[in-house]
Coordinates of C-alpha atoms in Angstrom, one line a residue:
M276 CA 25.2 1.3 -9.8
T277 CA 27.0 0.9 -6.5
Q278 CA 29.2 -2.2 -6.6
G279 CA 28.1 -5.1 -4.5
L280 CA 24.4 -4.2 -4.3
E281 CA 22.2 -7.3 -5.0
R282 CA 18.8 -7.1 -6.6
F283 CA 15.7 -9.2 -6.0
S284 CA 12.4 -9.6 -7.8
I285 CA 9.2 -8.9 -5.9
S286 CA 7.5 -11.8 -4.2
R287 CA 3.7 -11.8 -3.9
R288 CA 3.5 -11.5 -0.1
G289 CA 7.0 -10.1 0.5
L290 CA 5.8 -6.8 -0.9
F291 CA 2.0 -7.4 -1.0
G292 CA 1.5 -3.9 0.4
M293 CA 2.9 -2.4 -2.7
A294 CA -0.3 -3.2 -4.5
A295 CA -2.3 -2.5 -1.4
G296 CA -3.8 0.8 -2.5
F297 CA -5.4 -1.0 -5.5
T298 CA -6.1 -4.3 -3.8
A299 CA -7.6 -2.8 -0.7
V300 CA -10.6 -1.5 -2.6
I301 CA -11.4 -4.7 -4.5
G302 CA -13.8 -5.6 -1.7
L303 CA -15.5 -2.2 -2.1
A304 CA -17.0 -2.7 -5.5
A305 CA -20.3 -4.0 -4.1
C306 CA -20.5 -1.1 -1.6
G307 CA -22.7 1.9 -2.0
S308 CA -21.2 5.3 -2.5
S309 CA -20.5 7.7 0.3
N310 CA -19.4 11.3 0.7
D311 CA -17.9 10.7 4.1
S312 CA -14.1 11.0 3.7
S313 CA -12.9 10.9 7.4
S314 CA -9.7 9.1 7.8
S315 CA -10.5 6.8 10.7
S316 CA -13.2 5.8 13.1
S317 CA -13.0 7.0 16.7
T318 CA -15.7 4.6 17.9
S319 CA -14.7 1.2 19.1
S320 CA -16.1 -1.6 17.0
V321 CA -15.8 -4.1 19.9
G322 CA -19.1 -4.9 21.6
G323 CA -19.8 -5.5 25.2
D324 CA -21.0 -9.1 25.0
S325 CA -19.5 -11.1 27.8
D326 CA -19.9 -14.5 26.1
P327 CA -16.5 -16.1 25.7
K328 CA -17.0 -16.9 22.1
A329 CA -18.1 -13.4 21.3
I330 CA -15.1 -12.0 23.1
A331 CA -12.8 -14.4 21.1
V332 CA -14.4 -13.3 17.8
D333 CA -13.8 -9.7 18.5
A334 CA -10.2 -10.4 19.8
Y335 CA -9.4 -12.2 16.5
V336 CA -10.6 -9.2 14.5
F337 CA -8.7 -6.9 16.8
G338 CA -5.4 -8.9 16.7
Y339 CA -5.4 -10.1 13.0
P340 CA -3.3 -7.2 11.7
L341 CA -0.6 -7.6 14.3
V342 CA -0.3 -11.3 13.6
L343 CA -0.3 -10.9 9.9
M344 CA 2.2 -8.1 10.0
D345 CA 4.6 -10.2 12.1
T346 CA 4.1 -13.2 9.8
T347 CA 4.9 -11.1 6.8
R348 CA 8.0 -9.7 8.6
T349 CA 9.4 -13.2 9.2
T350 CA 9.4 -13.9 5.4
A351 CA 11.1 -10.7 4.5
A352 CA 14.8 -9.7 4.8
P353 CA 16.4 -9.7 8.2
T354 CA 15.4 -7.0 10.6
N355 CA 17.0 -3.5 10.1
T356 CA 18.2 -4.3 6.6
L357 CA 17.0 -2.8 3.3
M358 CA 15.5 -4.6 0.4
R359 CA 15.6 -2.8 -3.0
Y360 CA 13.4 -3.8 -5.9
S361 CA 14.8 -2.5 -9.2
T362 CA 12.7 -4.3 -11.8
T363 CA 9.7 -2.9 -13.5
P364 CA 6.8 -5.4 -13.9
T365 CA 6.0 -6.9 -17.3
P366 CA 3.1 -9.0 -18.5
D367 CA 5.2 -12.1 -17.9
D368 CA 5.4 -11.3 -14.2
K369 CA 2.8 -13.4 -12.3
T370 CA 4.1 -12.9 -8.8
I371 CA 2.0 -10.0 -7.7
V372 CA -1.5 -8.9 -8.9
S373 CA -2.2 -5.3 -10.1
P374 CA 1.5 -4.4 -10.4
N375 CA 2.5 -0.8 -10.3
V376 CA 4.6 0.4 -13.2
D377 CA 4.9 4.0 -11.9
T378 CA 7.4 3.5 -9.1
L379 CA 10.2 1.4 -7.8
Y380 CA 10.3 0.2 -4.2
A381 CA 12.5 -0.5 -1.3
Q382 CA 11.4 -1.8 2.1
A383 CA 12.7 -2.6 5.6
W384 CA 11.4 -4.1 8.7
L385 CA 12.7 -2.3 11.7
D386 CA 13.2 -3.2 15.4
L387 CA 13.5 0.1 17.3
S388 CA 13.8 -1.6 20.7
A389 CA 17.6 -1.2 21.2
E390 CA 18.1 2.1 19.5
P391 CA 16.6 4.4 16.7
M392 CA 17.2 3.7 13.0
V393 CA 18.3 6.3 10.5
I394 CA 17.0 6.4 6.9
Q395 CA 18.3 8.9 4.4
M396 CA 16.7 9.7 1.1
P397 CA 18.9 11.3 -1.6
T398 CA 18.3 14.7 -3.1
M399 CA 15.9 14.1 -6.0
P400 CA 14.7 17.4 -7.6
D401 CA 11.6 17.0 -9.7
R402 CA 11.0 13.4 -8.7
Y403 CA 8.2 12.0 -6.5
W404 CA 9.2 9.9 -3.5
L405 CA 7.4 8.6 -0.4
V406 CA 8.6 7.0 2.8
Q407 CA 5.6 5.2 4.4
V408 CA 6.2 4.3 8.0
Q409 CA 3.8 1.8 9.6
D410 CA 3.5 0.6 13.2
A411 CA 3.2 -3.1 14.2
W412 CA -0.6 -2.8 13.9
S413 CA -0.6 -1.7 10.3
N414 CA -1.3 2.0 10.9
T415 CA 0.7 4.5 8.8
V416 CA 2.2 6.8 11.4
N417 CA 4.6 8.8 9.3
D418 CA 4.7 9.7 5.6
P419 CA 7.4 12.2 4.5
S420 CA 7.5 12.6 0.8
S421 CA 8.8 14.9 -1.9
M422 CA 5.6 16.9 -1.7
H423 CA 5.7 17.1 2.1
P424 CA 9.1 16.2 3.5
K425 CA 8.0 17.2 7.0
L426 CA 11.5 18.4 8.0
A427 CA 12.5 19.6 11.4
D428 CA 13.6 23.3 11.7
G429 CA 17.1 23.6 10.3
A430 CA 17.1 20.3 8.5
P431 CA 18.4 20.5 4.9
A432 CA 16.1 20.1 1.9
G433 CA 18.1 17.1 0.7
P434 CA 19.5 14.7 1.4
F435 CA 16.5 14.0 3.7
T436 CA 17.6 12.3 6.9
Y437 CA 15.1 10.8 9.3
V438 CA 15.6 9.2 12.7
L439 CA 12.9 6.6 13.5
T440 CA 12.5 6.3 17.2
G441 CA 10.5 3.8 19.2
P442 CA 8.3 4.4 22.2
G443 CA 10.0 6.0 25.2
W444 CA 13.3 6.9 23.5
S445 CA 15.0 10.0 24.6
G446 CA 18.4 11.1 23.3
Q447 CA 20.3 13.6 21.2
L448 CA 19.4 13.8 17.5
P449 CA 22.3 14.3 15.0
T450 CA 22.4 17.8 13.5
G451 CA 20.3 18.1 10.3
T452 CA 18.0 15.2 11.0
T453 CA 14.3 14.9 11.6
R454 CA 12.7 12.7 14.2
L455 CA 9.9 10.3 13.2
E456 CA 8.2 8.8 16.2
V457 CA 6.8 5.2 16.0
P458 CA 4.4 4.1 18.7
T459 CA 5.6 0.4 18.6
P460 CA 9.1 -1.1 18.5
T461 CA 8.3 -2.9 15.3
S462 CA 7.9 -0.9 12.1
W463 CA 7.5 -1.6 8.4
V464 CA 9.0 1.1 6.1
I465 CA 8.1 1.1 2.4
V466 CA 9.9 3.6 0.1
R467 CA 8.5 4.5 -3.3
M468 CA 10.3 6.4 -6.1
A469 CA 8.7 7.6 -9.3
V470 CA 9.9 6.2 -12.7
N471 CA 9.2 9.1 -15.1
N472 CA 9.6 7.1 -18.4
A473 CA 11.2 3.9 -19.7
A474 CA 14.6 5.7 -20.2
D475 CA 14.5 6.9 -16.6
H476 CA 14.7 3.4 -15.1
D477 CA 18.5 3.3 -14.6
A478 CA 18.5 6.7 -13.0
V479 CA 16.0 5.6 -10.4
V480 CA 18.0 2.5 -9.7
A481 CA 21.0 4.7 -9.1
L482 CA 19.0 6.8 -6.7
Q483 CA 17.8 3.6 -4.9
D484 CA 21.5 2.8 -4.3
Q485 CA 21.9 6.1 -2.4
I486 CA 19.2 5.3 0.2
K487 CA 20.9 4.7 3.5
L488 CA 19.6 2.7 6.5
M489 CA 21.6 2.1 9.7
P490 CA 21.3 2.2 13.5
L491 CA 21.8 5.6 15.0
S492 CA 25.0 4.5 16.6
A493 CA 26.4 3.5 13.2
W494 CA 25.3 6.8 11.8
N495 CA 27.1 8.7 14.5
T496 CA 30.2 6.7 13.8
N497 CA 30.2 7.0 10.0
P498 CA 27.1 8.2 8.1
D499 CA 28.8 7.6 4.8
T500 CA 28.7 3.8 5.2
P501 CA 27.0 2.2 2.2
T502 CA 23.8 0.3 2.7
P503 CA 23.8 -3.1 0.9
S504 CA 20.6 -4.8 -0.3
A505 CA 19.4 -7.7 1.7
A506 CA 17.6 -10.8 0.3
P507 CA 14.2 -12.0 1.4
Q508 CA 14.3 -14.9 3.8
D509 CA 11.4 -16.7 2.0
P510 CA 10.4 -15.0 -1.2
T511 CA 7.7 -17.6 -2.0
A512 CA 5.9 -17.4 1.3
N513 CA 2.3 -16.3 1.6
S514 CA 1.8 -14.9 5.1
A515 CA -2.0 -14.5 4.7
K516 CA -2.3 -18.2 4.1
E517 CA 0.0 -18.9 7.0
V518 CA -2.2 -17.0 9.4
D519 CA -5.4 -18.5 7.8
A520 CA -4.0 -21.9 8.6
M521 CA -3.6 -21.2 12.3
D522 CA -6.1 -22.7 14.7
G523 CA -7.5 -20.8 17.7
P524 CA -4.9 -21.8 20.2
T525 CA -2.0 -21.1 17.8
F526 CA -3.3 -17.7 16.7
F527 CA -4.1 -16.4 20.2
A528 CA -0.8 -17.7 21.7
K529 CA 1.0 -15.8 19.0
L530 CA -1.1 -12.7 19.5
N531 CA -0.5 -12.8 23.3
A532 CA 3.2 -13.1 22.7
L533 CA 3.4 -10.3 20.1
M534 CA 1.5 -7.9 22.4
V535 CA 4.3 -8.1 24.9
K536 CA 6.6 -6.2 22.5
N537 CA 4.0 -4.3 20.6
P538 CA 1.2 -3.5 23.1
P539 CA -2.1 -2.1 22.1
A540 CA -2.6 1.7 22.0
S541 CA -4.1 3.5 25.0
A542 CA -7.3 4.0 22.9
D543 CA -7.7 0.2 22.9
A544 CA -8.0 0.0 26.7
D545 CA -11.7 -0.9 26.9
A546 CA -11.3 -3.7 24.3
V547 CA -8.1 -5.0 25.9
K548 CA -9.8 -5.2 29.3
R549 CA -12.6 -7.2 27.8
F550 CA -10.3 -9.6 26.0
A551 CA -8.3 -10.2 29.2
T552 CA -11.3 -11.8 30.8
I553 CA -10.5 -14.9 28.7
G554 CA -6.8 -14.6 28.9
I555 CA -6.2 -12.7 25.7
A556 CA -3.7 -10.1 26.9
P557 CA 0.1 -9.3 26.6
G558 CA 1.9 -12.4 27.8
G559 CA -1.4 -14.1 28.8
T560 CA -2.8 -17.6 28.4
V561 CA -6.3 -18.2 27.0
K562 CA -8.7 -19.4 29.7
G563 CA -12.4 -20.0 30.2
I564 CA -13.1 -21.2 26.7
D565 CA -12.6 -24.7 25.2
T566 CA -10.6 -25.4 22.1
A567 CA -13.6 -26.3 20.0
T568 CA -15.3 -23.0 20.8
L569 CA -12.1 -21.1 20.3
N570 CA -11.7 -22.6 16.8
D571 CA -15.4 -21.8 16.0
A572 CA -14.8 -18.2 17.1
V573 CA -11.8 -18.0 14.7
S574 CA -14.0 -19.3 11.8
T575 CA -16.6 -16.7 12.6
A576 CA -14.1 -13.9 12.8
K577 CA -12.5 -14.9 9.5
Q578 CA -15.9 -14.7 7.8
Q579 CA -16.6 -11.3 9.4
I580 CA -13.3 -9.9 8.2
S581 CA -13.6 -11.2 4.6
S582 CA -17.2 -10.1 4.2
Y583 CA -16.8 -6.6 5.8
Q584 CA -17.8 -3.7 3.6
N585 CA -16.4 -0.3 4.3
P586 CA -19.4 2.0 4.9
K587 CA -17.3 5.0 3.9
A588 CA -16.3 3.6 0.5
K589 CA -17.1 5.5 -2.6
L590 CA -18.6 4.1 -5.8
V591 CA -18.7 6.8 -8.5
N592 CA -19.3 6.0 -12.2
D593 CA -18.4 2.4 -11.5
W594 CA -15.1 3.4 -10.0
A595 CA -14.6 2.1 -6.4
Y596 CA -12.2 3.6 -3.9
A597 CA -11.8 4.5 -0.3
T598 CA -10.3 7.5 1.4
N599 CA -10.4 6.3 5.0
L600 CA -7.5 3.8 4.9
G601 CA -4.0 3.8 6.3
T602 CA -4.9 4.7 9.9
Y603 CA -7.8 3.2 11.8
G604 CA -8.2 4.4 15.3
T605 CA -10.5 1.9 17.0
D606 CA -12.2 0.8 13.8
Y607 CA -11.0 -2.8 14.2
P608 CA -13.1 -4.4 11.4
L609 CA -11.8 -1.9 8.8
R610 CA -8.3 -2.4 10.0
A611 CA -8.6 -6.2 9.8
N612 CA -10.3 -6.2 6.4
T613 CA -7.7 -3.8 4.9
A614 CA -4.9 -6.0 6.3
L615 CA -6.5 -9.1 4.7
I616 CA -6.9 -7.6 1.2
G617 CA -4.3 -4.8 1.1
L618 CA -1.7 -4.9 3.9
G619 CA 0.2 -1.6 3.7
A620 CA -2.6 0.6 2.4
N621 CA -1.6 4.3 1.9
L622 CA -3.1 7.3 3.5
A623 CA -5.5 9.2 1.2
A624 CA -3.2 12.2 1.5
D625 CA -0.5 10.1 -0.3
A626 CA -2.4 8.1 -2.8
I627 CA -6.0 7.3 -3.9
Y628 CA -6.6 4.4 -6.3
P629 CA -10.1 4.4 -8.0
M630 CA -10.5 1.1 -9.7
M631 CA -13.0 -0.6 -12.0
L632 CA -13.4 -4.4 -12.1
N633 CA -14.7 -7.0 -14.6
V634 CA -15.2 -4.7 -17.6
P635 CA -16.3 -6.8 -20.6
A636 CA -13.6 -6.6 -23.3
T637 CA -15.9 -7.6 -26.1
T638 CA -19.4 -7.0 -27.4
N639 CA -20.9 -10.0 -29.1
G640 CA -17.4 -11.4 -29.6
T641 CA -16.1 -8.1 -31.1
P642 CA -13.3 -6.3 -29.2
R643 CA -14.6 -3.1 -27.7
R644 CA -13.4 0.4 -28.1
L645 CA -13.8 2.3 -24.9
R646 CA -13.2 5.9 -23.9
V647 CA -12.7 7.9 -20.7
H648 CA -13.5 11.6 -21.3
F649 CA -12.2 14.2 -18.9
A650 CA -14.0 17.6 -19.1
P651 CA -11.8 20.7 -19.4
G652 CA -9.9 21.2 -16.1
Q653 CA -11.1 17.8 -14.8
L654 CA -8.0 15.6 -15.2
P655 CA -7.2 13.8 -11.9
P656 CA -6.3 16.6 -9.4
V657 CA -2.9 15.8 -8.0
D658 CA 0.2 17.6 -6.7
A659 CA 2.5 14.8 -8.0
F660 CA 1.1 12.7 -10.9
W661 CA -1.6 10.3 -12.0
S662 CA -1.8 7.2 -14.2
L663 CA -4.3 4.8 -15.7
T664 CA -3.3 1.1 -15.9
A665 CA -5.1 -1.8 -17.5
Y666 CA -5.0 -5.4 -16.3
T667 CA -6.2 -8.7 -17.6
A668 CA -9.0 -10.6 -15.9
D669 CA -6.4 -12.1 -13.6
R670 CA -5.1 -8.6 -12.8
F671 CA -1.8 -8.9 -14.6
L672 CA -0.4 -6.4 -17.1
V673 CA -1.9 -6.6 -20.7
P674 CA 0.5 -8.1 -23.3
N675 CA 0.7 -5.9 -26.4
P676 CA 3.3 -5.4 -29.1
D677 CA 3.7 -1.7 -28.3
N678 CA 4.6 -2.4 -24.7
I679 CA 2.3 0.2 -23.3
H680 CA 0.9 -0.6 -19.9
S681 CA 0.1 2.8 -18.4
I682 CA -0.7 6.3 -19.6
G683 CA -1.0 9.7 -17.9
H684 CA 2.5 9.8 -16.3
Q685 CA 5.3 8.1 -18.2
I686 CA 3.4 8.8 -21.5
P687 CA 1.8 12.3 -21.2
V688 CA -1.7 12.9 -22.3
T689 CA -2.5 15.2 -25.2
L690 CA -5.4 17.6 -24.5
N691 CA -8.1 18.6 -26.9
P692 CA -8.3 22.2 -28.1
D693 CA -10.9 23.0 -25.4
G694 CA -8.7 21.6 -22.6
S695 CA -10.6 18.3 -22.3
A696 CA -8.9 14.9 -22.7
D697 CA -10.1 11.7 -24.3
L698 CA -8.4 8.4 -23.4
T699 CA -9.0 5.6 -25.8
L700 CA -8.9 2.0 -24.5
Q701 CA -8.8 -0.7 -27.2
S702 CA -6.7 -3.7 -28.1
A703 CA -5.6 -2.6 -31.6
N704 CA -3.2 0.3 -32.1
P705 CA -5.4 3.2 -33.4
G706 CA -2.4 4.8 -35.2
S707 CA -2.5 8.5 -35.9
E708 CA -6.2 8.7 -35.0
V709 CA -5.3 8.9 -31.3
P710 CA -2.2 10.6 -29.8
Q711 CA 0.2 8.0 -28.4
G712 CA -0.2 9.1 -24.8
N713 CA -4.0 8.8 -25.1
W714 CA -4.2 5.1 -26.1
L715 CA -4.1 2.3 -23.5
P716 CA -4.1 -1.2 -24.8
I717 CA -6.7 -3.6 -23.3
P718 CA -7.4 -7.3 -23.8
D719 CA -9.3 -8.3 -26.9
T720 CA -11.2 -11.1 -25.1
G721 CA -12.6 -11.8 -21.7
T722 CA -12.7 -9.0 -19.1
L723 CA -10.3 -6.3 -18.0
N724 CA -9.7 -4.3 -14.8
L725 CA -8.6 -0.6 -14.5
A726 CA -6.6 1.3 -11.9
L727 CA -6.6 5.0 -11.8
R728 CA -3.7 6.0 -9.5
L729 CA -3.5 9.5 -8.0
Y730 CA -0.3 10.3 -6.2
A731 CA -0.4 13.2 -3.7
P732 CA -4.1 13.8 -4.6
K733 CA -5.6 17.2 -4.0
Q734 CA -8.4 17.7 -1.5
A735 CA -11.0 17.7 -4.3
A736 CA -10.2 14.0 -5.0
A737 CA -10.4 13.0 -1.3
D738 CA -13.6 14.9 -0.5
G739 CA -15.5 13.9 -3.6
T740 CA -15.6 17.3 -5.2
W741 CA -13.8 15.7 -8.2
Q742 CA -15.1 12.4 -9.5
P743 CA -13.6 10.0 -11.9
P744 CA -15.5 10.0 -15.2
A745 CA -17.5 7.1 -16.6
L746 CA -16.1 4.6 -19.1
N747 CA -18.1 4.7 -22.3
Q748 CA -18.1 2.6 -25.5
I749 CA -17.2 4.2 -28.7
N750 CA -19.7 3.5 -31.4

């Protein structure tokens, strides 16, 4: 490990987006299935009602992701610094729900106003990695990865050097780099690296230490400058609660201020024009609506956001998931709802997380034995890898003496002679009856939750051609 690099545990909101792919579909479990897998809506979800309260309601839904993103930013490490997270979650960790044991993370909040920022990923043969780049409004705008590094002509295939540029930048790129354009000066970057097994952890930490992040001017001066890890400014903060506590005047004053630096997209022009009639605009002051009505509008908008159901969500064999997250166009309700329950959701091209909630762990007080059967050739279709993780009723890892929390990736699955696969889910170790990689421990009381993670899913997973199989009880 590089000397002088500090390490920090994951805080619940500081890296809330890291569980976003799972969390963002929790609200989908009550939705009907759909075969529509388009990635975003091109139709504005803001109506034409000229009533000031109706305008304020729509403006809150519109602006919620921007305000939440900025509130999250202020609790993280200082701008343009890198936070590395080198600990793998255990059942004792209660700081983040639905923790991911497949990858380790790093993150950075960037300000691209003054100059571009350079991020370099080390050469990592045979290891999955992803650099997710979001704009200030929570859209994923770039996603180079080990599967699709998206390199410029002439750029080397490792180390992978990207120059993140803000709006309007023009200049000379260093040789061997790839430009990633970001439409807003503020950007949130989340880096994921696969952990292939328990013995692989230290190797991933060493690779994390090789990630470089620095301003373009510093890169041009000395690209070999090490990048230290930064500490979160407030690791216990809950930015969603902070935004929820804002009254109408506070929220819209913050929104108006934030839109000066990170203005809406050109596609938002009609909505922005309507909002401006009551003073909700970059640098504006709310007008034509009293405080009581404004606060009432905020309450209505919050209810709309929390109760929104994604019409393109899928519910297949009790697995709920969505393939239209990560970029939202003018679908403001979807964008706001995803920000609320899963800020930082991935594009479906990078990850799909079918999940199953509130599965009874017992039958008449007896621990259940459950099975997921994959027909021949029907394991989750991925270009990278997949995993199945079990959680307790509170969505934490399941304590068990064998310390097994996920199968499919770190513990390979053994196929049946015909090419099918049976995964056994039960609390007691089945011994030689079940191959080690085919047994996932689950709680022996209460309920459980399951997350089936697909990294770099193939088109069959996104378009519904492939479907996750049912969970059945073993008699």
